[in-house]
PDB file of C-alpha atoms in Angstrom:
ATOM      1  CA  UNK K 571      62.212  29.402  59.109  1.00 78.00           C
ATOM      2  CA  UNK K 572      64.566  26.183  58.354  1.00 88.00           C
ATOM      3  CA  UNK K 573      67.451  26.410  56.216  1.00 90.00           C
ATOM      4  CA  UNK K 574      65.373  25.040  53.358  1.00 86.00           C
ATOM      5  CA  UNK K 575      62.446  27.816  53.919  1.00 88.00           C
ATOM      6  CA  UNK K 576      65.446  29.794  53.484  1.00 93.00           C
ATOM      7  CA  UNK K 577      66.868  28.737  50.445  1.00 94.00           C
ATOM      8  CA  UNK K 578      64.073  28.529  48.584  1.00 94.00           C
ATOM      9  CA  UNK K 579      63.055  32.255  49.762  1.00 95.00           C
ATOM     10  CA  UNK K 580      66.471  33.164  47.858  1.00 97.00           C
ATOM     11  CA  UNK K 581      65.471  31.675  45.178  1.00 98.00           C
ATOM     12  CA  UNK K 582      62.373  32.270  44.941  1.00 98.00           C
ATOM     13  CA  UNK K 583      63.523  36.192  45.398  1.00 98.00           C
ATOM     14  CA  UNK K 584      66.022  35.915  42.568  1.00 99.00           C
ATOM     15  CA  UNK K 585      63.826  34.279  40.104  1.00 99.00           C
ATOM     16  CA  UNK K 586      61.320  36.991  41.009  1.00 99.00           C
ATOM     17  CA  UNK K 587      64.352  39.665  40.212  1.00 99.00           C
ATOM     18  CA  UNK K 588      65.085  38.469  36.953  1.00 99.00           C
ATOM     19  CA  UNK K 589      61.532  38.694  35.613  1.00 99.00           C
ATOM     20  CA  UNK K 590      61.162  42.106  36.791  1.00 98.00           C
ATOM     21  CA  UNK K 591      64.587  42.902  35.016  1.00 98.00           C
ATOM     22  CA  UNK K 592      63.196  40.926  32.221  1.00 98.00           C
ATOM     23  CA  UNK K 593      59.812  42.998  32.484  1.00 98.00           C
ATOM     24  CA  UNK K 594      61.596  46.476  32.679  1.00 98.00           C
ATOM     25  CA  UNK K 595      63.904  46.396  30.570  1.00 98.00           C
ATOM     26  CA  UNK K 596      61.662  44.899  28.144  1.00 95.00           C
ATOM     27  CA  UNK K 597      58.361  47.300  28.705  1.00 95.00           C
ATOM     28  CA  UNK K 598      59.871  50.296  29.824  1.00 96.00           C
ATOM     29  CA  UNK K 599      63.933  50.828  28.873  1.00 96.00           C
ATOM     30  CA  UNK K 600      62.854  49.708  25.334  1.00 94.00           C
ATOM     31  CA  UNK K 601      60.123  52.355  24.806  1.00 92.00           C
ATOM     32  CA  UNK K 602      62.090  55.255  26.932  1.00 93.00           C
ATOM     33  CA  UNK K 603      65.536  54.187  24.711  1.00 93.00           C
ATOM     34  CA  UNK K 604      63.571  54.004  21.128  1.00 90.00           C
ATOM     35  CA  UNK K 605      61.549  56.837  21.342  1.00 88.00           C
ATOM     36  CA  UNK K 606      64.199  59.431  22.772  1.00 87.00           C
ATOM     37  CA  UNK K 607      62.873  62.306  20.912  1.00 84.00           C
ATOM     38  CA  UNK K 608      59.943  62.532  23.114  1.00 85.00           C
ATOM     39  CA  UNK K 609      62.028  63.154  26.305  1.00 84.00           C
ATOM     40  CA  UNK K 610      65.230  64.880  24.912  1.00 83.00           C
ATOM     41  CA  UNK K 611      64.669  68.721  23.342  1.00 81.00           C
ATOM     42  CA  UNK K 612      68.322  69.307  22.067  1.00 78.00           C
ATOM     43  CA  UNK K 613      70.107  65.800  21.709  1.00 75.00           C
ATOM     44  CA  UNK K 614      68.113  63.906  19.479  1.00 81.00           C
ATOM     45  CA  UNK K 615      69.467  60.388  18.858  1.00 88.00           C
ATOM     46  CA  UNK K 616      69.239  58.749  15.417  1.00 90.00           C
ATOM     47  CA  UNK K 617      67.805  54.666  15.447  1.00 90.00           C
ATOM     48  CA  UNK K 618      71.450  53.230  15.333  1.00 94.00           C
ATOM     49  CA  UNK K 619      72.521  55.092  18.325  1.00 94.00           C
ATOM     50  CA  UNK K 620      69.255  54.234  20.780  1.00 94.00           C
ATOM     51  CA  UNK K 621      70.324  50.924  19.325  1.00 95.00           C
ATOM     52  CA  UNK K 622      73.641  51.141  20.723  1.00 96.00           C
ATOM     53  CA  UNK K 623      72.391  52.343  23.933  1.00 96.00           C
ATOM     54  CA  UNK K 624      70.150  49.535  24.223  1.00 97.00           C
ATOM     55  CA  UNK K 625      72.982  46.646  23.042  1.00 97.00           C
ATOM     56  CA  UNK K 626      75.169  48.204  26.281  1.00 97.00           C
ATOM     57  CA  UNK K 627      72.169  47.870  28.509  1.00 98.00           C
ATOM     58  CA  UNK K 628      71.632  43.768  27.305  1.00 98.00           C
ATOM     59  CA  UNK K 629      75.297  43.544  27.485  1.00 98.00           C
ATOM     60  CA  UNK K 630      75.147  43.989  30.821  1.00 98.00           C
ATOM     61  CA  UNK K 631      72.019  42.446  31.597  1.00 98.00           C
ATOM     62  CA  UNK K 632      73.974  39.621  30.252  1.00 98.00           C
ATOM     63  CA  UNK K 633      76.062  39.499  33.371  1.00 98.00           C
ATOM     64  CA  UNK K 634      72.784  39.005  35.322  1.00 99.00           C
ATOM     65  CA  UNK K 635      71.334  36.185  33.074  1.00 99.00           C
ATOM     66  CA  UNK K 636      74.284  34.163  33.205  1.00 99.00           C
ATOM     67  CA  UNK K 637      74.441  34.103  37.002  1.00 99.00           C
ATOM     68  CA  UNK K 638      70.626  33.869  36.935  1.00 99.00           C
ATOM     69  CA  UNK K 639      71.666  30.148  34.743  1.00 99.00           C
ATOM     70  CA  UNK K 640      74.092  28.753  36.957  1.00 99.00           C
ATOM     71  CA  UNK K 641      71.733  29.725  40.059  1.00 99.00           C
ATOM     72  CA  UNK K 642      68.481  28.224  38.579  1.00 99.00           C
ATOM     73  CA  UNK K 643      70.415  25.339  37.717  1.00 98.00           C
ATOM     74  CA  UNK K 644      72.263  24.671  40.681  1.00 98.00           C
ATOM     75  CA  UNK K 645      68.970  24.624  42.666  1.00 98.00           C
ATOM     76  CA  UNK K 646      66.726  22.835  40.281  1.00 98.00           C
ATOM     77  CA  UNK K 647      69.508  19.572  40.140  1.00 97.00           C
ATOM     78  CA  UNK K 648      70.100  19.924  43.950  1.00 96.00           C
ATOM     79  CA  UNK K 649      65.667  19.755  43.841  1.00 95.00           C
ATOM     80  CA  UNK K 650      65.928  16.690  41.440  1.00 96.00           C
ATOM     81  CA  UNK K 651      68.827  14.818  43.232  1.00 96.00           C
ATOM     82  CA  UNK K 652      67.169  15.473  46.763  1.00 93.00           C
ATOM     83  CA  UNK K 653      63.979  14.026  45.479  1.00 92.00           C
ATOM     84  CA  UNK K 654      61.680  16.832  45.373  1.00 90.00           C
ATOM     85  CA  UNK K 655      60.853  16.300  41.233  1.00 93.00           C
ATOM     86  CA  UNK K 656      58.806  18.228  39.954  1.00 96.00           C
ATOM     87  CA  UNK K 657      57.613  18.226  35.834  1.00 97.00           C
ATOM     88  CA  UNK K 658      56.804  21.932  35.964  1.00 98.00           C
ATOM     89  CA  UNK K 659      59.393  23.461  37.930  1.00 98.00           C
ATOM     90  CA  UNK K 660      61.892  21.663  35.553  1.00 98.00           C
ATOM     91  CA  UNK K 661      60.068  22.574  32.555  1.00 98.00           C
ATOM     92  CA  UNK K 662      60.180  26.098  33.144  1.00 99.00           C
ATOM     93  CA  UNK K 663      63.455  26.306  34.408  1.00 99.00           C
ATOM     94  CA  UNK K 664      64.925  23.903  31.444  1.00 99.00           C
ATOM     95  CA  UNK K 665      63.151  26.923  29.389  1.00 99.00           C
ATOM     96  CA  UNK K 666      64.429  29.835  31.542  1.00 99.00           C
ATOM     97  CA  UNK K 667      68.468  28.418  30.874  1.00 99.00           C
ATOM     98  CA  UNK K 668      67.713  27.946  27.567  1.00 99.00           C
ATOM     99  CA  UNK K 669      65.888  31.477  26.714  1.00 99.00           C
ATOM    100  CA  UNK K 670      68.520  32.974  28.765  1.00 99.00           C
ATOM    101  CA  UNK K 671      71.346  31.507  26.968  1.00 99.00           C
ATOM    102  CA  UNK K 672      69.852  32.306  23.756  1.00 98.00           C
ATOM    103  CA  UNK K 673      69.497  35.708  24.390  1.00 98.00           C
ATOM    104  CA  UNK K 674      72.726  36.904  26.423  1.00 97.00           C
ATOM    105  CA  UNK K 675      74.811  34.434  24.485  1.00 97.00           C
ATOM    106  CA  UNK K 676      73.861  34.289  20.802  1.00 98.00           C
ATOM    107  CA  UNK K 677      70.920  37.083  20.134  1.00 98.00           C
ATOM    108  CA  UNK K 678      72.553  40.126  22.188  1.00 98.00           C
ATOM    109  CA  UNK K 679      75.932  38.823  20.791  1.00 97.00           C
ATOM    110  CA  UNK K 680      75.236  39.092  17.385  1.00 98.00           C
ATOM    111  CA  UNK K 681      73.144  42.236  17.380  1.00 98.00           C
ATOM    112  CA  UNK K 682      76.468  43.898  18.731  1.00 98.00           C
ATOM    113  CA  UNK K 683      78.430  42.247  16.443  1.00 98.00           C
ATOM    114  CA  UNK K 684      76.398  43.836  13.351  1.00 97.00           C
ATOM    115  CA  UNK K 685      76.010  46.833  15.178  1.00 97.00           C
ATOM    116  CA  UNK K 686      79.835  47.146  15.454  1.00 97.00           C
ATOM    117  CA  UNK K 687      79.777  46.972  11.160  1.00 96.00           C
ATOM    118  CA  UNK K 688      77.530  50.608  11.468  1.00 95.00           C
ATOM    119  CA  UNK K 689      73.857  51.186  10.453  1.00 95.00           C
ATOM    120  CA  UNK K 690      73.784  49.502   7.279  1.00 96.00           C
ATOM    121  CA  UNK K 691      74.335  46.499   8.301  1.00 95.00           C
ATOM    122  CA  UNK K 692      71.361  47.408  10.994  1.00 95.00           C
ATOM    123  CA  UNK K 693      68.793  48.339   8.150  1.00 95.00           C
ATOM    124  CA  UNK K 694      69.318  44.682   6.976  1.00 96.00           C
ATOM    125  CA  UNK K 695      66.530  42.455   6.293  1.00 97.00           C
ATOM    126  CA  UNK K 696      69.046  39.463   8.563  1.00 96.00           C
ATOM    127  CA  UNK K 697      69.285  42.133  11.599  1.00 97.00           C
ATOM    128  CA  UNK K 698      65.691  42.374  11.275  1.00 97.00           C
ATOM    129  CA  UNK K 699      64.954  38.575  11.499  1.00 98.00           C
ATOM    130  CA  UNK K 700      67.933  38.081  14.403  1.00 98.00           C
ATOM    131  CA  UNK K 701      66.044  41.529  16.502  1.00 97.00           C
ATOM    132  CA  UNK K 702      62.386  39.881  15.848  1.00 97.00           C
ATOM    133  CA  UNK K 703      63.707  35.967  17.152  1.00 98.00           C
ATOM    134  CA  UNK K 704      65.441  38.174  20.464  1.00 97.00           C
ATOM    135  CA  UNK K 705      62.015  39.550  21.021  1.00 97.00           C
ATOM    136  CA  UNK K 706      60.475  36.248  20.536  1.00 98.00           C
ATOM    137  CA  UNK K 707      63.112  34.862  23.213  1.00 98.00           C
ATOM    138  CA  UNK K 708      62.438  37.460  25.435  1.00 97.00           C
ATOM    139  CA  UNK K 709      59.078  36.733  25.688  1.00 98.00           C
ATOM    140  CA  UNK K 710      59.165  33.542  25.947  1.00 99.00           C
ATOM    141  CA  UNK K 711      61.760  34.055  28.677  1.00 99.00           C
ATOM    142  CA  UNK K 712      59.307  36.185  30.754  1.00 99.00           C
ATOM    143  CA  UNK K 713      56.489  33.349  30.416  1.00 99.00           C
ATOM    144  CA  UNK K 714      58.808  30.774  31.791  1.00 99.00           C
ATOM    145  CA  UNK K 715      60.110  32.519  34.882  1.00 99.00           C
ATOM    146  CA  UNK K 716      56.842  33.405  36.039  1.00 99.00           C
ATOM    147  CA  UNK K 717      55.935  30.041  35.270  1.00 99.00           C
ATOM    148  CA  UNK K 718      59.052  28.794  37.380  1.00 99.00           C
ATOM    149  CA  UNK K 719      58.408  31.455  40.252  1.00 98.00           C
ATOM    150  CA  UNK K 720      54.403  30.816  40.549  1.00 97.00           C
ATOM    151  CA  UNK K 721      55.233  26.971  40.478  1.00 97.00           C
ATOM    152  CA  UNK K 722      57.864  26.325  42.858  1.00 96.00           C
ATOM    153  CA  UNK K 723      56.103  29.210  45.284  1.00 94.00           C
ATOM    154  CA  UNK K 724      52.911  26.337  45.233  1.00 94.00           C
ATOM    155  CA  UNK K 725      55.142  23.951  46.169  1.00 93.00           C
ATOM    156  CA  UNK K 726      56.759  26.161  48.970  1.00 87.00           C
ATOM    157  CA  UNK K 727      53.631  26.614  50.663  1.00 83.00           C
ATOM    158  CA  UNK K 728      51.195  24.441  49.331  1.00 83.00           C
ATOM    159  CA  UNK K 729      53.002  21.263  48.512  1.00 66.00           C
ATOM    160  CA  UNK K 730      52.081  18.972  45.296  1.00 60.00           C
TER     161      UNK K 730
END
C-alpha cells in the first residue's frame, strides 16, 4: 500500500471507531447505566445518580469527539485542497463536526451544568427538552459517520 492507501486506512479506521463509540455508548451504556436495578441486588441507584454516571462517561467521550473534529477536518480540507472533492464526503463530515460539537460542547455541557444544581433542576421540563435535542444529535451524529465512512470507503476502492 502507498502512503495515501495508508492514510486513508487511518481514517477510514478512526471514523469507523467513533461510530462504534457512538453506537455503544448510545445502545448499550445507556440501557446498562438507566436501568441499574436490573443488574445491581444491593446498590440501587436513584435516576439522578445513573445520570451522573452517564454525564462522566460523555464527559469523557468528549475528549474523543473533539480529536475525532480536528482529525475529520484536517483530512477532509487536505481531500478538498488536493483535489479529490467530493459533495458527500463533505456533507457528512460538515455534519459529523457539527453534531460532534453540538454534543461534547454545548448538549453534554449543559446537562452537567444542571446536573451540578441537583435533581430538581433534572426533573425540569428545560432538562427534558436539552436531553431529547442530545438524543436527536446523537442520532443524527451516528447517520452521518456511517454516511462519511461508507462514502469515502467507495471512493477508496471504487473511485467516483
Amino acid at each position: 500500500m502507498n502512503r495515501k492507501q495508508w492514510t486513508v486506512s487511518l481514517y477510514l479506521l478512526w471514523i469507523a471507531m467513533t461510530l462504534g463509540a457512538v453506537l455503544v455508548l448510545g445502545i448499550f451504556v445507556a440501557a446498562v447505566i438507566f436501568h441499574s436495578d436490573q443488574f445491581l441486588s444491593n446498590v440501587l441507584l436513584t435516576h439522578y445518580n445513573e445520570g451522573i454516571l452517564m454525564g462522566e462517561i460523555f464527559r469523557r467521550f468528549g475528549y474523543w469527539a473533539y480529536l475525532s473534529v480536528v482529525i475529520i477536518m484536517l483530512f477532509e480540507l487536505l481531500e478538498y485542497k488536493q483535489g479529490r472533492r467530493d459533495a458527500i464526503a463533505m456533507t457528512a463530515a460538515l455534519a459529523s463536526v457539527s453534531t460532534l460539537l453540538l454534543f461534547s460542547g454545548v448538549y453534554t455541557a449543559k446537562i452537567l451544568q444542571m446536573q451540578a444544581m441537583g435533581p430538581e433542576a433534572t426533573e425540569s421540563e428545560a432538562f427534558a427538552n436539552l436531553h431529547a435535542a442530545s438524543e436527536i444529535d446523537f442520532k443524527i451524529l451516528a447517520l452521518a459517520l456511517a454516511v462519511l465512512f461508507l462514502r469515502r470507503m467507495r471512493l477508496m476502492f471504487i473511485g467516483k
